[in-house]
CSV table of C-alpha atoms in Angstrom, one decimal:
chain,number,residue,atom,x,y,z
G,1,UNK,CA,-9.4,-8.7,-1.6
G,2,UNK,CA,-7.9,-5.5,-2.5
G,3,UNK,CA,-9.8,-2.1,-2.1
G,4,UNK,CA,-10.0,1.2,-3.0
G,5,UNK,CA,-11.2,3.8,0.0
G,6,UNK,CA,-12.9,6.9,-0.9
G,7,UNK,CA,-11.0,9.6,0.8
G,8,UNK,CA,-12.6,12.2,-1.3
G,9,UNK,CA,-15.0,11.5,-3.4
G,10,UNK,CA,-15.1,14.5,-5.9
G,11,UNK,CA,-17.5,15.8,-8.0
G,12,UNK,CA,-19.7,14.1,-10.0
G,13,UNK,CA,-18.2,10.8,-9.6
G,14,UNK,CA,-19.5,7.1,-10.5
G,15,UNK,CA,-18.7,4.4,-11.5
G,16,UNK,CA,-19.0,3.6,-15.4
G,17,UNK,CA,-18.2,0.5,-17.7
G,18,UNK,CA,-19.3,-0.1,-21.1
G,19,UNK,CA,-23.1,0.6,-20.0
G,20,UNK,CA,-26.1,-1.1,-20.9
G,21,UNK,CA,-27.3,-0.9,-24.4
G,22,UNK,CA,-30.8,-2.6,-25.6
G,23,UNK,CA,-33.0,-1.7,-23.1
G,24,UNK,CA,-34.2,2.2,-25.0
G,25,UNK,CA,-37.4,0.1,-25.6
G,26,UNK,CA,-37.9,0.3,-21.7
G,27,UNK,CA,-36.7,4.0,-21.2
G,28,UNK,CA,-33.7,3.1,-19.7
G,29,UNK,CA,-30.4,4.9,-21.1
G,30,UNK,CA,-27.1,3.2,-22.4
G,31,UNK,CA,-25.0,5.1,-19.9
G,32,UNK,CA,-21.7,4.3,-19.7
G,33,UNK,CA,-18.4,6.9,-19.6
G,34,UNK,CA,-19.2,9.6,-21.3
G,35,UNK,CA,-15.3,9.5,-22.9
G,36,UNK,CA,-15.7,5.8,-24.0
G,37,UNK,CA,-12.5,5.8,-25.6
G,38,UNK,CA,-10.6,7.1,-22.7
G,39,UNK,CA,-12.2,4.2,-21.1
G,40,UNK,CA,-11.0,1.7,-23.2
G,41,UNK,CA,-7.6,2.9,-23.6
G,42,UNK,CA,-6.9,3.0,-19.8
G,43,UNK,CA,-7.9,-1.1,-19.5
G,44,UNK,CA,-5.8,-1.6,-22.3
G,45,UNK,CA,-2.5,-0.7,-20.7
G,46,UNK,CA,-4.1,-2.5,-18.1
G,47,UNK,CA,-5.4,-5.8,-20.1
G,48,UNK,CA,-8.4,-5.6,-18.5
G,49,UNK,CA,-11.5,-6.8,-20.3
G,50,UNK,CA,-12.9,-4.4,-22.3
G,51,UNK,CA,-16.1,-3.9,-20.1
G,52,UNK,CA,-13.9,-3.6,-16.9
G,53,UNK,CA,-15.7,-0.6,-15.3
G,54,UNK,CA,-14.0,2.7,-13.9
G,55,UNK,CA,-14.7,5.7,-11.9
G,56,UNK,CA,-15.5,8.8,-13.7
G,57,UNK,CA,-15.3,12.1,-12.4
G,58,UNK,CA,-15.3,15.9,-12.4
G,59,UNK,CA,-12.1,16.5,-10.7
G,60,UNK,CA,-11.2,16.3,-6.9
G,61,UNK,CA,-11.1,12.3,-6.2
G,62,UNK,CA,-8.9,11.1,-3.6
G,63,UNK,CA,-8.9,7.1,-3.0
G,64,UNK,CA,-6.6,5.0,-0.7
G,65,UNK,CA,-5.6,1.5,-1.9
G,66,UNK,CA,-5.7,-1.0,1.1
G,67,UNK,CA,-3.1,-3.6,-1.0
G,68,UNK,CA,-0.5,-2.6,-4.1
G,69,UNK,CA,-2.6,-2.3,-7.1
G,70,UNK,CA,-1.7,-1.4,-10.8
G,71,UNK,CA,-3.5,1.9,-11.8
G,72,UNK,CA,-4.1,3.6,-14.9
G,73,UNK,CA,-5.5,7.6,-15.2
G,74,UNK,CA,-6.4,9.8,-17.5
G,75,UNK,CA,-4.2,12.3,-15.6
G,76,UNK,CA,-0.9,10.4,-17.4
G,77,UNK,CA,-1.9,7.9,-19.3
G,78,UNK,CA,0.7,5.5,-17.2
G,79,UNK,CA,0.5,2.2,-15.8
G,80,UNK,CA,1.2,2.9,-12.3
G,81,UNK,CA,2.2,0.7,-8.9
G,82,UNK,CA,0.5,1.7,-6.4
G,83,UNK,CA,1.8,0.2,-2.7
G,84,UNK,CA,-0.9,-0.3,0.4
G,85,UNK,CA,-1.6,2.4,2.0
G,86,UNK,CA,-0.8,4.9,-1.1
G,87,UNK,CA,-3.2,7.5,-2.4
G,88,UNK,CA,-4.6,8.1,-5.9
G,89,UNK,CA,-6.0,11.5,-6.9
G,90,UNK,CA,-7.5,11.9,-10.2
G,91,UNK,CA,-8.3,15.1,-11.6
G,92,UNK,CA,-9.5,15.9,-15.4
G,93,UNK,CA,-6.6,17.2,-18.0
G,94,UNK,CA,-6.5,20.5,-18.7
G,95,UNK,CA,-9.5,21.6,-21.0
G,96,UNK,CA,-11.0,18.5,-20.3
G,97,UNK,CA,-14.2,18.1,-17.9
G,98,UNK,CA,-14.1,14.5,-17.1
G,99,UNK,CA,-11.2,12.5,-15.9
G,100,UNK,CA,-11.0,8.8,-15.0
G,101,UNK,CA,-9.4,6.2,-13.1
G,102,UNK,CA,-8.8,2.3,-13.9
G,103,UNK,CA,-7.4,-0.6,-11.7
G,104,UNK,CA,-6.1,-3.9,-12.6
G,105,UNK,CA,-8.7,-6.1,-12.4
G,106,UNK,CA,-11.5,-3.6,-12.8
G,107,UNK,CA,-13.6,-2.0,-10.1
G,108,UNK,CA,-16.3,-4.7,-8.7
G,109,UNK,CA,-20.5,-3.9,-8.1
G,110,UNK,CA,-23.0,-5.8,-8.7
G,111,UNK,CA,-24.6,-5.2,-11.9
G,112,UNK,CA,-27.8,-3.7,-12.5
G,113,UNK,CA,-29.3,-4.4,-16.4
G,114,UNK,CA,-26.2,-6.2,-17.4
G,115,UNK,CA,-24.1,-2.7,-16.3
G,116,UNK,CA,-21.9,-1.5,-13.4
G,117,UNK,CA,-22.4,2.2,-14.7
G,118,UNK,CA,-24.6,4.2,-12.3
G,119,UNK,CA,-27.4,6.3,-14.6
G,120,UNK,CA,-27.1,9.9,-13.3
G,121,UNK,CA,-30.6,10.9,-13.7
G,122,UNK,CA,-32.8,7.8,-12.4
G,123,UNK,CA,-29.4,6.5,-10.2
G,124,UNK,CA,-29.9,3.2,-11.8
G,125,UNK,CA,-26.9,0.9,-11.1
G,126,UNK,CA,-24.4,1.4,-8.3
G,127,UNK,CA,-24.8,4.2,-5.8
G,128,UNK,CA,-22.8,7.7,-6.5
G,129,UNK,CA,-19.4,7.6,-4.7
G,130,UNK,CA,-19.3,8.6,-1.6
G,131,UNK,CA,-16.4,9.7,1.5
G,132,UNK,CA,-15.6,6.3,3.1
G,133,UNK,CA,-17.0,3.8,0.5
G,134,UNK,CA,-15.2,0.6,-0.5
G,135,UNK,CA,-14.7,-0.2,-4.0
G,136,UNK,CA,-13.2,-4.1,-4.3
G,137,UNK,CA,-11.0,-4.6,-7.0
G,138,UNK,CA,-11.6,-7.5,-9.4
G,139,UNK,CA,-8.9,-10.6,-9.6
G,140,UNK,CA,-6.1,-9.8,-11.8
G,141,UNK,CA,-6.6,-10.8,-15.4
G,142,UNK,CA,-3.2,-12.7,-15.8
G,143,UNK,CA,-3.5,-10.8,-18.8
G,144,UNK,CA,0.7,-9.7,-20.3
G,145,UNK,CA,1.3,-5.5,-19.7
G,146,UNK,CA,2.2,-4.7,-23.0
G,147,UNK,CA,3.2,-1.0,-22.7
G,148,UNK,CA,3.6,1.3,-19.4
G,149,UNK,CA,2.2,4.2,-21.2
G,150,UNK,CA,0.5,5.7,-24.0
G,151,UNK,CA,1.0,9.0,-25.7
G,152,UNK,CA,-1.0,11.8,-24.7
G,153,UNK,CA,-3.9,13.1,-26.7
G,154,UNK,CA,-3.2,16.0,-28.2
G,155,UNK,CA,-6.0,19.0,-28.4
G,156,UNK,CA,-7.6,18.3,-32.1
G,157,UNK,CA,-9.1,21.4,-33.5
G,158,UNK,CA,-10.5,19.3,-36.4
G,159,UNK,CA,-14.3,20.7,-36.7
G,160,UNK,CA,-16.7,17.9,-35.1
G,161,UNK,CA,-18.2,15.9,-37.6
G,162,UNK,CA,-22.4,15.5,-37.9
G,163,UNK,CA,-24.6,13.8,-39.8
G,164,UNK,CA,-28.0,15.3,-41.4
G,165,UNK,CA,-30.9,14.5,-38.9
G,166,UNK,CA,-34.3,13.2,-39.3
G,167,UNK,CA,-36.3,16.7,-38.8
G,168,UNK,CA,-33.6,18.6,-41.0
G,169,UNK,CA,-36.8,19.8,-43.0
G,170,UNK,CA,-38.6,21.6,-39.4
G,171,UNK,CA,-35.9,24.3,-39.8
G,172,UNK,CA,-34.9,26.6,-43.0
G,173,UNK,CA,-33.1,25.7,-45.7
G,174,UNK,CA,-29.6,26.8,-44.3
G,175,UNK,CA,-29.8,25.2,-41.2
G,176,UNK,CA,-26.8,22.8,-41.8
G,177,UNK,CA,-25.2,25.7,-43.3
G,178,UNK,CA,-25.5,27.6,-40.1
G,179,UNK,CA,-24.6,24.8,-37.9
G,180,UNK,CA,-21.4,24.4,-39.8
G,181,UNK,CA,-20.5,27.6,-40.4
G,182,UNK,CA,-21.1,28.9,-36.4
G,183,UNK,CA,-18.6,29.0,-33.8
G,184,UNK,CA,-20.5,27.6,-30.8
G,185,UNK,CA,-19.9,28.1,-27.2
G,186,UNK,CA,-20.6,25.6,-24.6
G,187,UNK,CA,-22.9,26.4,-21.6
G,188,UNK,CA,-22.6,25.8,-18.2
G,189,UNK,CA,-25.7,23.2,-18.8
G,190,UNK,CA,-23.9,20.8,-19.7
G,191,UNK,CA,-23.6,17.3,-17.8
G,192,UNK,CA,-23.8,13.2,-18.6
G,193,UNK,CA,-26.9,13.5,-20.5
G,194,UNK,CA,-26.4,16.4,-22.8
G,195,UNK,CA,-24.2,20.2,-23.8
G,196,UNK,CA,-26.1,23.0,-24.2
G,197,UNK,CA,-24.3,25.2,-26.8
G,198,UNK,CA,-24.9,29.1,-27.3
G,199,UNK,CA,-25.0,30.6,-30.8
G,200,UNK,CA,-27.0,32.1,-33.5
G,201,UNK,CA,-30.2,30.3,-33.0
G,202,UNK,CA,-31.4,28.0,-34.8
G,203,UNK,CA,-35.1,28.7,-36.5
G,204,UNK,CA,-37.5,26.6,-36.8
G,205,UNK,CA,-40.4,26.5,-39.7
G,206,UNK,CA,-42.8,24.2,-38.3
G,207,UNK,CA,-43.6,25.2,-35.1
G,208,UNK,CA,-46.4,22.3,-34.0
G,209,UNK,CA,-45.5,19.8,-31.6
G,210,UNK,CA,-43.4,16.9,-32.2
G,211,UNK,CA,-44.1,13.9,-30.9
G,212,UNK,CA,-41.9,11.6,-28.7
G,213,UNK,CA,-39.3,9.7,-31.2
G,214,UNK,CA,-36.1,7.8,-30.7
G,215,UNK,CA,-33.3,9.5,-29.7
G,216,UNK,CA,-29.5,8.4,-29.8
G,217,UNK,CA,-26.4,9.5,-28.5
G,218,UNK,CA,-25.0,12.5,-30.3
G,219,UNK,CA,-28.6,13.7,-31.4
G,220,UNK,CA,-28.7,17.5,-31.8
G,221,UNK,CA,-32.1,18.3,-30.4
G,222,UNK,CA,-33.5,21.9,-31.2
G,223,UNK,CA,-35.8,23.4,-28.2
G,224,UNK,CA,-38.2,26.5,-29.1
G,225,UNK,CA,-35.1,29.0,-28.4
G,226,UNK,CA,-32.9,27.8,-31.1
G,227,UNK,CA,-30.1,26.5,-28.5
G,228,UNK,CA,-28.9,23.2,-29.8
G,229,UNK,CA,-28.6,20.4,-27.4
G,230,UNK,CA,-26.3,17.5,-27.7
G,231,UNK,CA,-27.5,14.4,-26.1
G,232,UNK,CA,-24.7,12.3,-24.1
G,233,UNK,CA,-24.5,9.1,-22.6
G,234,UNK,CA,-27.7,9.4,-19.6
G,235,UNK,CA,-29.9,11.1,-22.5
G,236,UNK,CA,-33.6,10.0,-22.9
G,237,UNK,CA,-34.0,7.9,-24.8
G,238,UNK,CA,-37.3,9.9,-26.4
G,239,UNK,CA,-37.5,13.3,-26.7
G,240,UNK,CA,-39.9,15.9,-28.4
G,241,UNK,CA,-37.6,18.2,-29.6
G,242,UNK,CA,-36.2,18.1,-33.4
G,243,UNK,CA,-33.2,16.7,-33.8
G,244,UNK,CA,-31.5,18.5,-36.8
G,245,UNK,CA,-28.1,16.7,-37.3
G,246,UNK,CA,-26.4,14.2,-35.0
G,247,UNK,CA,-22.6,14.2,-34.0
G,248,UNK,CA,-20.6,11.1,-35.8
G,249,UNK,CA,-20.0,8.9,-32.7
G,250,UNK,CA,-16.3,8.6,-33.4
G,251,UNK,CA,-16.1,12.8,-32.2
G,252,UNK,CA,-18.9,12.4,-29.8
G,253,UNK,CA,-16.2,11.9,-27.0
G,254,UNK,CA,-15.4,15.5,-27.7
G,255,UNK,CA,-18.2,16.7,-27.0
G,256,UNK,CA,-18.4,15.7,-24.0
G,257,UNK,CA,-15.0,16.2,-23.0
G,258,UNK,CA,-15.4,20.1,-23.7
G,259,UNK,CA,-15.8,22.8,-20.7
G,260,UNK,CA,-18.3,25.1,-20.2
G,261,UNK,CA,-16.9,28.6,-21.9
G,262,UNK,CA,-15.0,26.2,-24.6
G,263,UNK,CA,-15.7,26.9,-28.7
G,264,UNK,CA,-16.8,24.0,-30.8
G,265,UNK,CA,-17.2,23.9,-34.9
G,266,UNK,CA,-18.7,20.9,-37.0
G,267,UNK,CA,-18.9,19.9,-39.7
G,268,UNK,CA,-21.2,18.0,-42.5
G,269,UNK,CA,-20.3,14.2,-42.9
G,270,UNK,CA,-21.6,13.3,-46.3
């Protein structure tokens, strides 16, 4: 069976399918990549199932493959032959924070909830990736390779759309106004579960305690200092903070794609 060997295992790498929704009821997070899209694109030049599970990572990964093995990255967006013995390093795209690697055939673990993705908070699923660790490679799919490449993604500077919250009311009567209207910046607390974002604070009027409710991805939670936080893929999956607007999930991806010291604008989906 072909392998991939962790030479380097980077920062902040796991492995990550298309996580492990219905289980919120039990506290336990959808998980998943963080830039599902990117995900899916990558097994698509591939023809790997859609759930085919990838590593996702900060930057600095270096794996060997033990066999040839068809690779896709976000680094190029290519479908790539790679021979025994020959190195893959995998490294985020410029003014991106997360970039990923796929294989042909997917990357094998035994699943945990229905999911391959490793949780980063509770380490549910598969361990984190480590130096010398040996990922197996799923069979191939037999599936046709339809293109070698896609086109790259081009920066958007669309404003992000959101969508009114259930708490909109805690907060004064401009609050969506002021979301919309603010340039935000993102913090360096920002990680798989949620982006911190720096800006004119956003007030509250009612300044009891909230508690616990639902939360789902893209929820803008408001703590007691007005910084807005956007929940990501390894939220929880309560929280007690107001959540004043949540981020359509077709531009969540960008979100979470965005560095710390990058600007972000929404706007209201109506």
């Amino acid at each position: 069976m072909s392998e991939l060997v962790v030479e380097h295992p980077g920062w902040g790498t796991t492995l990550q399918d298309a996580g492990r929704p219905g289980y919120a009821a039990l506290g336990v997070p959808r998980s998943g990549a963080v830039d599902e899209p990117q995900r899916q694109l990558l097994n698509r030049l591939l023809g790997n199932p859609p759930d085919a599970a990838v590593l996702e990572t900060l930057g600095g990964l270096r794996v060997r493959a033990t066999a040839p093995v068809i690779v896709a990255t976000s680094c190029d967006h290519a479908v790539t032959v790679v021979p025994a013995g020959g190195v893959i390093v995998v490294d985020p795209l410029p003014g991106e924070l997360w970039g990923y690697l796929a294989v042909r055939g997917g990357i094998l673990a035994d699943p945990v909830l229905g999911s391959r993705s490793t949780e980063s908070r509770s380490r549910l699923g598969p361990a984190p990736i480590e130096e010398g660790m040996r990922l197996r490679i799923g069979p191939d799919p037999r599936t046709p390779l339809v293109t070698d490449h896609a086109p790259p993604r081009r920066p958007d500077d669309v404003p992000i759309g959101v969508w009114p919250g259930p708490r909109v009311e805690w907060f004064g009567e401009d609050v969506l106004d002021l979301l919309t209207s603010a340039t935000w910046t993102v913090s360096s607390e920002t990680s798989r579960v949620g982006a911190r974002l720096d800006g004119p604070p956003l007030r509250r009027l009612v300044d009891a305690e909230l508690p616990s409710e639902g939360v789902v991805p893209g929820a803008i939670q408001v703590p007691h200092d007005g910084r807005p936080v956007v929940m990501l893929a390894d939220h929880p999956t309560t929280g007690g903070y107001p959540v004043v607007a949540v981020v359509d999930p077709a531009h969540l991806a960008r979100v979470a794609q965005a560095r710390p010291g990058s600007t972000l604008r929404f706007r209201l989906v109506r």
